[in-house]
Tab-separated table of C-alpha atoms and ligand atoms in Angstrom:
chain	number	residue	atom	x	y	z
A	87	UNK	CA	0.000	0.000	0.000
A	88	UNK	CA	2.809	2.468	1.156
A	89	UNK	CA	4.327	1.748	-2.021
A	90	UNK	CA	1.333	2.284	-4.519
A	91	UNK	CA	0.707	5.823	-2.567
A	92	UNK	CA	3.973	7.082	-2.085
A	93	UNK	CA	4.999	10.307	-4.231
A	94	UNK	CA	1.984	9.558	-5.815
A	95	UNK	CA	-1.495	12.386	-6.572
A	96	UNK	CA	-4.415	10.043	-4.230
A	97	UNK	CA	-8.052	10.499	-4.555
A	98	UNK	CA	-9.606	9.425	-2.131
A	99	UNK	CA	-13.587	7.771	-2.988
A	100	UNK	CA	-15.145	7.431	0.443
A	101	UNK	CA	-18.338	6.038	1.996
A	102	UNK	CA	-20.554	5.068	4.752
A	103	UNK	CA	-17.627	3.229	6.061
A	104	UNK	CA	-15.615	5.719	7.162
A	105	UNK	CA	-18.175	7.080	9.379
A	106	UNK	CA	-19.459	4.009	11.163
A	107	UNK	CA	-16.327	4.462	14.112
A	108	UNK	CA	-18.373	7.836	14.466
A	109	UNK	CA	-21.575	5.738	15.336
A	110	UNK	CA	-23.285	6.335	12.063
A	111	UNK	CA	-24.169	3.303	11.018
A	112	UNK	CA	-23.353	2.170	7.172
A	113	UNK	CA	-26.038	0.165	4.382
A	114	UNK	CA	-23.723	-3.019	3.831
A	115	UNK	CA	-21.559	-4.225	6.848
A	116	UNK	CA	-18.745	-6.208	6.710
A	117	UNK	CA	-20.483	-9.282	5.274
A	118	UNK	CA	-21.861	-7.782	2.469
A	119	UNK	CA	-25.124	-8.035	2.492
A	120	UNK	CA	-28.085	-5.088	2.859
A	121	UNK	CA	-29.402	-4.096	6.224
A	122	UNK	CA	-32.998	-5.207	6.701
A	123	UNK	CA	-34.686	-1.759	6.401
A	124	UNK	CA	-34.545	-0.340	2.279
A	125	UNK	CA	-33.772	3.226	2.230
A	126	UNK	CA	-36.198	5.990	1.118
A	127	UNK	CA	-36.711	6.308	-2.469
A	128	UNK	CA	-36.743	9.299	-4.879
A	129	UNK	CA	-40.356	8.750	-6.071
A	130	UNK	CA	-41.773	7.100	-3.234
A	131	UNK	CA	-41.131	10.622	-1.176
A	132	UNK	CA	-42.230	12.936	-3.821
A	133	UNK	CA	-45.695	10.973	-4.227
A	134	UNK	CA	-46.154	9.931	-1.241
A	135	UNK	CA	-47.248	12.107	1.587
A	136	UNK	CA	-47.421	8.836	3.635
A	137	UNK	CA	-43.938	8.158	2.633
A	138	UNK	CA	-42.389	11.658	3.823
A	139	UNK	CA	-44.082	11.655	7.465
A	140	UNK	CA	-42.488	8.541	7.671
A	141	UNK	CA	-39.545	9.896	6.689
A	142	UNK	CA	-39.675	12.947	8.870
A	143	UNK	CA	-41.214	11.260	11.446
A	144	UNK	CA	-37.503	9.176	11.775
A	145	UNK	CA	-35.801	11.856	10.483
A	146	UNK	CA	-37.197	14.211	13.709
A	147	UNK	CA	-36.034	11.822	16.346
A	148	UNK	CA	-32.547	10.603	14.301
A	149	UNK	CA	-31.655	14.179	13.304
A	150	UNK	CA	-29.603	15.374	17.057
A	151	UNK	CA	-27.685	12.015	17.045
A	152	UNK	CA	-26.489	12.918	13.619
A	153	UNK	CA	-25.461	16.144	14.646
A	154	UNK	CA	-23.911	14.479	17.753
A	155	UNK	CA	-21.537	12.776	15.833
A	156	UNK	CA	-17.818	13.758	15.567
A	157	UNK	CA	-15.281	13.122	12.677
A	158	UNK	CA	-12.924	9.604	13.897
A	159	UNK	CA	-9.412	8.899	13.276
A	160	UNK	CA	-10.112	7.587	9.386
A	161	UNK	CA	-11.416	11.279	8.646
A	162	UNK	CA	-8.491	12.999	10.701
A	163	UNK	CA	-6.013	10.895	8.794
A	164	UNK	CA	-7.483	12.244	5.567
A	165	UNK	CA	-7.394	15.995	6.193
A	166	UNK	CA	-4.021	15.411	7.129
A	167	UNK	CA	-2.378	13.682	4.070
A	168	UNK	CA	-4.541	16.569	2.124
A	169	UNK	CA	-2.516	19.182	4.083
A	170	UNK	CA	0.907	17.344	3.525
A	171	UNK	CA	-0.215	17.847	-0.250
A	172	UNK	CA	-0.331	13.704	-0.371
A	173	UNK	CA	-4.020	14.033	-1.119
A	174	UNK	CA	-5.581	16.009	-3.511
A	175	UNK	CA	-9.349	15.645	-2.065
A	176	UNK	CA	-11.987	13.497	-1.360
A	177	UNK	CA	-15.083	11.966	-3.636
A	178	UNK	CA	-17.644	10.979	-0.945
A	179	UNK	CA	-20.755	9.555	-1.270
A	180	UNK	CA	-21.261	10.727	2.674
A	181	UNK	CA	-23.805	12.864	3.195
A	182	UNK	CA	-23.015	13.563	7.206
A	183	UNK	CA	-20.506	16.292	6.481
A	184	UNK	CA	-17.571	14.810	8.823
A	185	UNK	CA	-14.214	15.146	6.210
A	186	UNK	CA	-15.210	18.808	6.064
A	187	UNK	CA	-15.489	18.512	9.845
A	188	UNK	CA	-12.495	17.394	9.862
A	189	UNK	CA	-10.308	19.821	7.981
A	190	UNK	CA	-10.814	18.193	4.664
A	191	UNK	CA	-10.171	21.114	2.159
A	192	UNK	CA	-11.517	19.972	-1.359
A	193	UNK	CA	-14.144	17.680	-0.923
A	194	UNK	CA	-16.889	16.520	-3.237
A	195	UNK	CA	-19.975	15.226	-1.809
A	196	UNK	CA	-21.344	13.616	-4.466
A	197	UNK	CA	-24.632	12.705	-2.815
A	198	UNK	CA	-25.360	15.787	-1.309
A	199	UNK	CA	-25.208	17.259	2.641
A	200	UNK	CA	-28.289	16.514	5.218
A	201	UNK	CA	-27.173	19.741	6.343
A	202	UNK	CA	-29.762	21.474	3.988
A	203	UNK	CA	-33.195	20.916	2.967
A	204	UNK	CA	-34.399	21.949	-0.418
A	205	UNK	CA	-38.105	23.167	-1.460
A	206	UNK	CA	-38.938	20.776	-4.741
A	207	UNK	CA	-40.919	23.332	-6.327
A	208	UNK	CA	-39.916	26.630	-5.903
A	209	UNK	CA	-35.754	25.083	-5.178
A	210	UNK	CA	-35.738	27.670	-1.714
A	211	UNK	CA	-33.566	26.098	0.675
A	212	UNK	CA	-33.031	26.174	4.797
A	213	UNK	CA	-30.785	24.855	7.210
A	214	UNK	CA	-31.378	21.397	8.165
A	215	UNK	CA	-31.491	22.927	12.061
A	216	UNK	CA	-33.473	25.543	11.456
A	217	UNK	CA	-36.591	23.136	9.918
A	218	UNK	CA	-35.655	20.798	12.350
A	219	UNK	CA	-37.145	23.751	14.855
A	220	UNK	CA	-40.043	23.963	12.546
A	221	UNK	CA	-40.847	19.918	12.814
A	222	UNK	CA	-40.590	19.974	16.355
A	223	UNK	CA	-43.048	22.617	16.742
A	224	UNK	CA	-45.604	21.647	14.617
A	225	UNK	CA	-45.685	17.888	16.731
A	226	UNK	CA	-44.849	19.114	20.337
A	227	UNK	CA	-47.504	16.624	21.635
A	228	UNK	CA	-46.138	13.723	19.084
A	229	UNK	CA	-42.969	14.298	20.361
A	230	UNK	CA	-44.319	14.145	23.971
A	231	UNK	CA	-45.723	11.194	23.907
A	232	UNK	CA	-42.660	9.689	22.228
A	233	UNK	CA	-40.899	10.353	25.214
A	234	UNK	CA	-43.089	9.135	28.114
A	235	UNK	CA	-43.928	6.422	25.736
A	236	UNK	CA	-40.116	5.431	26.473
A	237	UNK	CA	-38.989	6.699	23.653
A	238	UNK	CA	-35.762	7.277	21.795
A	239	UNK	CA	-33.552	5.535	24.640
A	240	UNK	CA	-34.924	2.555	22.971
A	241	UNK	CA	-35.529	3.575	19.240
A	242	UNK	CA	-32.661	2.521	16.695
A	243	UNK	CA	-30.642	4.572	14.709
A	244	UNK	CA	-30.190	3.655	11.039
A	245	UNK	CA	-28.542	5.583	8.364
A	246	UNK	CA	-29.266	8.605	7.041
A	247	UNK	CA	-29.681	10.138	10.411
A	248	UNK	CA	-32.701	8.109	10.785
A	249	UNK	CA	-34.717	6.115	13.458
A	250	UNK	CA	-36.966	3.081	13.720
A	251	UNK	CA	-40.432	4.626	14.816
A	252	UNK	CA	-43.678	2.894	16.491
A	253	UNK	CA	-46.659	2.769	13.931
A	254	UNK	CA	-48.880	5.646	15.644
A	255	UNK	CA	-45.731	8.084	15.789
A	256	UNK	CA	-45.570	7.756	11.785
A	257	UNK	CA	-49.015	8.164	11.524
A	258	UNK	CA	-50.042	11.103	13.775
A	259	UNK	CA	-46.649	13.168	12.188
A	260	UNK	CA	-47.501	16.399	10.806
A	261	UNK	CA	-44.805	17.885	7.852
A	262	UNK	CA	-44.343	21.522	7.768
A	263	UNK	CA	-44.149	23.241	3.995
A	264	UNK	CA	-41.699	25.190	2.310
A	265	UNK	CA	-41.402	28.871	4.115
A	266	UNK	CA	-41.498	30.639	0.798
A	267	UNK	CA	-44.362	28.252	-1.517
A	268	UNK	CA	-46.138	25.954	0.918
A	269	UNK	CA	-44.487	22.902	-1.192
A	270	UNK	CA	-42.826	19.772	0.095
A	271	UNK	CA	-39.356	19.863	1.523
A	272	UNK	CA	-36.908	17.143	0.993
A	273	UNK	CA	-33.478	16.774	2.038
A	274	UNK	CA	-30.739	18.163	-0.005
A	275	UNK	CA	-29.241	14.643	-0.951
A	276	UNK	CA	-29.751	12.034	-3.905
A	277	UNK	CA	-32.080	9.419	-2.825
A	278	UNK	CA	-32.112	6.108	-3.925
A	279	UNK	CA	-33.325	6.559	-7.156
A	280	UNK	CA	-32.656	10.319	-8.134
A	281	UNK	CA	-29.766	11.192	-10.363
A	282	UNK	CA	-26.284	13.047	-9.109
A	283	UNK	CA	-26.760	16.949	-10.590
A	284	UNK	CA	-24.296	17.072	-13.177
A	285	UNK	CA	-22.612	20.001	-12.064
A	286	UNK	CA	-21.439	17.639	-9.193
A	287	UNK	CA	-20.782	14.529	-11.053
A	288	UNK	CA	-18.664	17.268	-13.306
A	289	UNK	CA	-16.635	18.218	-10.307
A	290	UNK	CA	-15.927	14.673	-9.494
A	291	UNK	CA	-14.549	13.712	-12.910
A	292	UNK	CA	-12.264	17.116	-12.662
A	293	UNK	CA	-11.032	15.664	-9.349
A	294	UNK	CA	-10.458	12.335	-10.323
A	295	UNK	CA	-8.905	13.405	-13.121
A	296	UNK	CA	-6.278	14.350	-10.907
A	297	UNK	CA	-5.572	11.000	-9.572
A	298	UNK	CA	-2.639	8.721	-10.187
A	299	UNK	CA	-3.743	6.511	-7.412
A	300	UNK	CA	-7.847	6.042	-6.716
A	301	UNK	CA	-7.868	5.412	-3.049
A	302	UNK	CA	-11.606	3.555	-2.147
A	303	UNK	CA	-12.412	3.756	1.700
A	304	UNK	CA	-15.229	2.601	3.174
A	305	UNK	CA	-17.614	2.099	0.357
A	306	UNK	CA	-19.233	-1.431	-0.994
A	307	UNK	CA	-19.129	0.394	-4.209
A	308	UNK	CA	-22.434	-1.941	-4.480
A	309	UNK	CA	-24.098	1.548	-5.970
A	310	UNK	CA	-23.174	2.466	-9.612
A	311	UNK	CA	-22.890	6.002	-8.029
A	312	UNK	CA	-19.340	5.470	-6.746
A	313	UNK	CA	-18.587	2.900	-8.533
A	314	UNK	CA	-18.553	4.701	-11.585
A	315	UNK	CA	-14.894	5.851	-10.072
A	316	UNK	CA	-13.367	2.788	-10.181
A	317	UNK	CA	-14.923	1.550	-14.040
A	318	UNK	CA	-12.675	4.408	-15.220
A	319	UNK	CA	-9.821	3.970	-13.323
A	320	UNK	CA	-9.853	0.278	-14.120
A	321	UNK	CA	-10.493	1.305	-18.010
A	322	UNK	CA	-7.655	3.857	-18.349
A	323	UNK	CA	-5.367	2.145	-15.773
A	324	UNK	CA	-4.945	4.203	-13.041
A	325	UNK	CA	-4.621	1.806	-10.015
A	326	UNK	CA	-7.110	1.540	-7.136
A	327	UNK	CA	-6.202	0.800	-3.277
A	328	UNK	CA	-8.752	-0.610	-1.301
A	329	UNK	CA	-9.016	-0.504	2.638
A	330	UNK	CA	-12.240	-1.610	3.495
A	331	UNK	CA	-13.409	-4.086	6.069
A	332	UNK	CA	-15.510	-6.581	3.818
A	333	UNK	CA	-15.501	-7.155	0.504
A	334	UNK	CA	-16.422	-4.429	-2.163
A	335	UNK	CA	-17.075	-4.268	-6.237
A	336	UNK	CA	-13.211	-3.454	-7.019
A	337	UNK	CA	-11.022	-5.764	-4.861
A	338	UNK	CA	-10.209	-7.842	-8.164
A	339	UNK	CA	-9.489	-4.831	-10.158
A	340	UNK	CA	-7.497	-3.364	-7.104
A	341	UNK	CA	-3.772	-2.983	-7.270
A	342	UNK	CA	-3.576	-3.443	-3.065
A	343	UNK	CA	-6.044	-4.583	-0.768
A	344	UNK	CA	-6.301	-3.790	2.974
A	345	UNK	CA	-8.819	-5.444	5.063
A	346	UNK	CA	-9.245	-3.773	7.988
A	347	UNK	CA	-10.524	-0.424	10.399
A	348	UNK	CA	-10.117	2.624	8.807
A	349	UNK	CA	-9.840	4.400	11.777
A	350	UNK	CA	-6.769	2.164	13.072
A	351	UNK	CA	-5.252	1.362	9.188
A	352	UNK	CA	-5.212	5.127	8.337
A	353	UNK	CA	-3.382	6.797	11.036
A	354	UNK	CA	-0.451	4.289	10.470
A	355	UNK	CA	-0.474	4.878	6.622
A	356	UNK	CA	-0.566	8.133	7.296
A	357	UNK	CA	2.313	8.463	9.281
A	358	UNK	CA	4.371	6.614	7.230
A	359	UNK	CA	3.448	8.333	4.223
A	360	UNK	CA	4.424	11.839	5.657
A	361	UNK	CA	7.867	10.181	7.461
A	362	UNK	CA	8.778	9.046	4.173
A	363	UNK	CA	7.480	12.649	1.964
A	364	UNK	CA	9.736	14.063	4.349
A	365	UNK	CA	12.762	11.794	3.838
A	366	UNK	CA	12.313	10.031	7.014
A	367	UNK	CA	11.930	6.418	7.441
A	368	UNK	CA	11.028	3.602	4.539
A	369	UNK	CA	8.036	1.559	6.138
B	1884	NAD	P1	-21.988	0.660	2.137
B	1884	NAD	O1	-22.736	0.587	3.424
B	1884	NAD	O2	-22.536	-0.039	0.948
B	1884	NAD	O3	-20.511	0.099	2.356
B	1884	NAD	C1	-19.757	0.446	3.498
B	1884	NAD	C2	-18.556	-0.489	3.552
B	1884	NAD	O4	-17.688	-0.037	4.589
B	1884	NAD	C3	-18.928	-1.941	3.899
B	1884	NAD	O5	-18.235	-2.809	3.037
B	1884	NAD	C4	-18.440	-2.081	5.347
B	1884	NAD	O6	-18.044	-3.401	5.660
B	1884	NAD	C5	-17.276	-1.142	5.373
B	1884	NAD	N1	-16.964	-0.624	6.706
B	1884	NAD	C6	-17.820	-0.316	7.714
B	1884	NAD	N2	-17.150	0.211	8.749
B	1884	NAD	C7	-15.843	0.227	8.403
B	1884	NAD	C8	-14.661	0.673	9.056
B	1884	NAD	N3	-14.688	1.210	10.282
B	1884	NAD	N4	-13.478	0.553	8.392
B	1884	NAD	C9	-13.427	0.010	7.138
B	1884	NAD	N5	-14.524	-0.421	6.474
B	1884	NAD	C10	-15.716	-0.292	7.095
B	1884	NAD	O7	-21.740	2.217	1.876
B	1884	NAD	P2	-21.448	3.021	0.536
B	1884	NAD	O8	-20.631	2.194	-0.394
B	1884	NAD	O9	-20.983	4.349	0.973
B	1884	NAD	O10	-22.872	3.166	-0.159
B	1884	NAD	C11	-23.986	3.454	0.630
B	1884	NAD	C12	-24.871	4.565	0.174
B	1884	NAD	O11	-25.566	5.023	1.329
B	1884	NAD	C13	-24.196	5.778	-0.340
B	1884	NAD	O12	-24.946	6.160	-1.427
B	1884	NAD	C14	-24.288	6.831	0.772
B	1884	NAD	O13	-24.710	8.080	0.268
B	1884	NAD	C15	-25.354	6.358	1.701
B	1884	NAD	N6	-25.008	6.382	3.160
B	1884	NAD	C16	-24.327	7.430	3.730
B	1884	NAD	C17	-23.977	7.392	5.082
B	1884	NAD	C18	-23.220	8.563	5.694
B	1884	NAD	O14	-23.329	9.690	5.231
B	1884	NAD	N7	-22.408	8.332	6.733
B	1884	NAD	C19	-24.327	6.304	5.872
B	1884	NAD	C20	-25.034	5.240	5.257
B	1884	NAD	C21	-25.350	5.296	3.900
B	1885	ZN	ZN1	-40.987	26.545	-2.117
């Protein structure tokens, strides 16, 4: 590994893996296969208004973990090759904004932030805080019966800064409008289902196109959406490093392989990759 990065221009294609030592929890697991719940889809929220109390509903009670959670070792080790110049940025299909919390200079979030919401009609956006205020006040009763009902001390987190909910909570959950038009809201990130804008698949590409070494961490690559990286590297031969605990879509394509923790296998790469950009030791 220290050998395919070294002098080298890395771009690094992240996912959910690199934030699950930051207790958000990823889609795949080390095993490979899917959790048990599917995640929302595109057309399922914008026809549904079923669909996006459900959505809120979770989204209400999951939203101040999210915002609990603070950027691990993987993401520290990150911004730090990027400021030793040993990185040129990062290609993640996060959507919890932790390499930016991190220091993390130039990075692409492909799918989006869930720090914004976005009106679908008239495009008006707010802060994901500020209509989290807005949810909360439009269901103070929902949410206090959720808690004497012994709620979130036992309710699950799941991705997307998401909860498992009882059946009435979903169905007594009231969605407030867009501020400006009255129209529905919807998270500022791709769903299942939606298409990356092109002016951030664009921004990708001119990143990538920077890369002499595609560094995947953290991601299944199970969705065409990253995995897109590593069809072109592997068509115009730029080599791909792996660390990922599991198995994911380019380990046979992969010049190196590292099974294993990102928040314990970066640190150590990291060091040795600055020690030996500096002239210092050969790990
Ligand atoms: P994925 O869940 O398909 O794959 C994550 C991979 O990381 C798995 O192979 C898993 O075994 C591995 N992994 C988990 N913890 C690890 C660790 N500490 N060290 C090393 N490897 C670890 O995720 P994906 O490929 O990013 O695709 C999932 C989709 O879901 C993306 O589209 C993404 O937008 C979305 N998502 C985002 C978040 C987030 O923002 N944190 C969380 C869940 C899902
Ligand atoms: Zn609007």
């Amino acid at each position: 590994m220290l050998d395919l990065l070294r002098g080298r221009r890395v771009v690094v294609l992240s996912g959910a893996g690199c934030s699950t030592e930051s207790g958000i929890p990823d889609y795949r697991g080390a095993d490979g296969t899917e959790r048990k719940r599917a995640p929302m889809q595109y057309g399922e929220f914008v026809r549904s208004a079923d669909a996006r109390a459900r959505y809120w509903a979770r989204s209400a009670v999951g939203w101040p973990r999210f915002t609990d959670a603070r950027p691990n070792d993987g993401h520290r080790a990150l911004a730090r090759l990027e400021e030793a110049g040993l990185v040129r940025g990062v290609i993640t299909q996060n959507i919890d904004g932790l390499h930016h919390a991190a220091g993390s200079r130039r990075v692409v979030e492909l799918h989006g932030s869930l720090a914004a919401v976005r009106c679908l009609t008239c495009g008006e956006a707010e802060e994901r805080g500020a209509f989290q205020e807005r949810l909360l006040a439009l269901n103070d009763r929902w949410s206090e019966r959720l808690r004497r009902e012994g709620g979130s001390g036992g309710i699950e987190s799941a991705p997307d800064g998401d909860a498992e909910l009882p059946a009435w909570a979903v169905a007594s959950f009231r969605v407030p409008g867009c501020g400006g038009c009255g129209s529905v809201m919807k998270p500022d990130v791709v769903f299942f289902g939606e298409s990356v804008p092109k002016e951030r698949v664009d921004a990708a590409w001119r990143l990538f196109e920077e890369a002499d070494v595609l560094l995947v961490a953290g991601s299944s690559l199970a969705v065409y959406s990253g995995r897109r990286f590593t069809d072109r590297a592997r068509r115009e031969g730029v080599p791909i490093a792996v660390i990922n605990s599991g198995p994911t879509r380019a380990d046979e394509a992969a010049a190196v392989k590292v099974d294993g923790r990102l928040g314990r296998v970066l640190p150590v790469l990291v060091d040795a990759l600055v020690a030996s950009a500096a002239g210092g030791s050969s790990v």
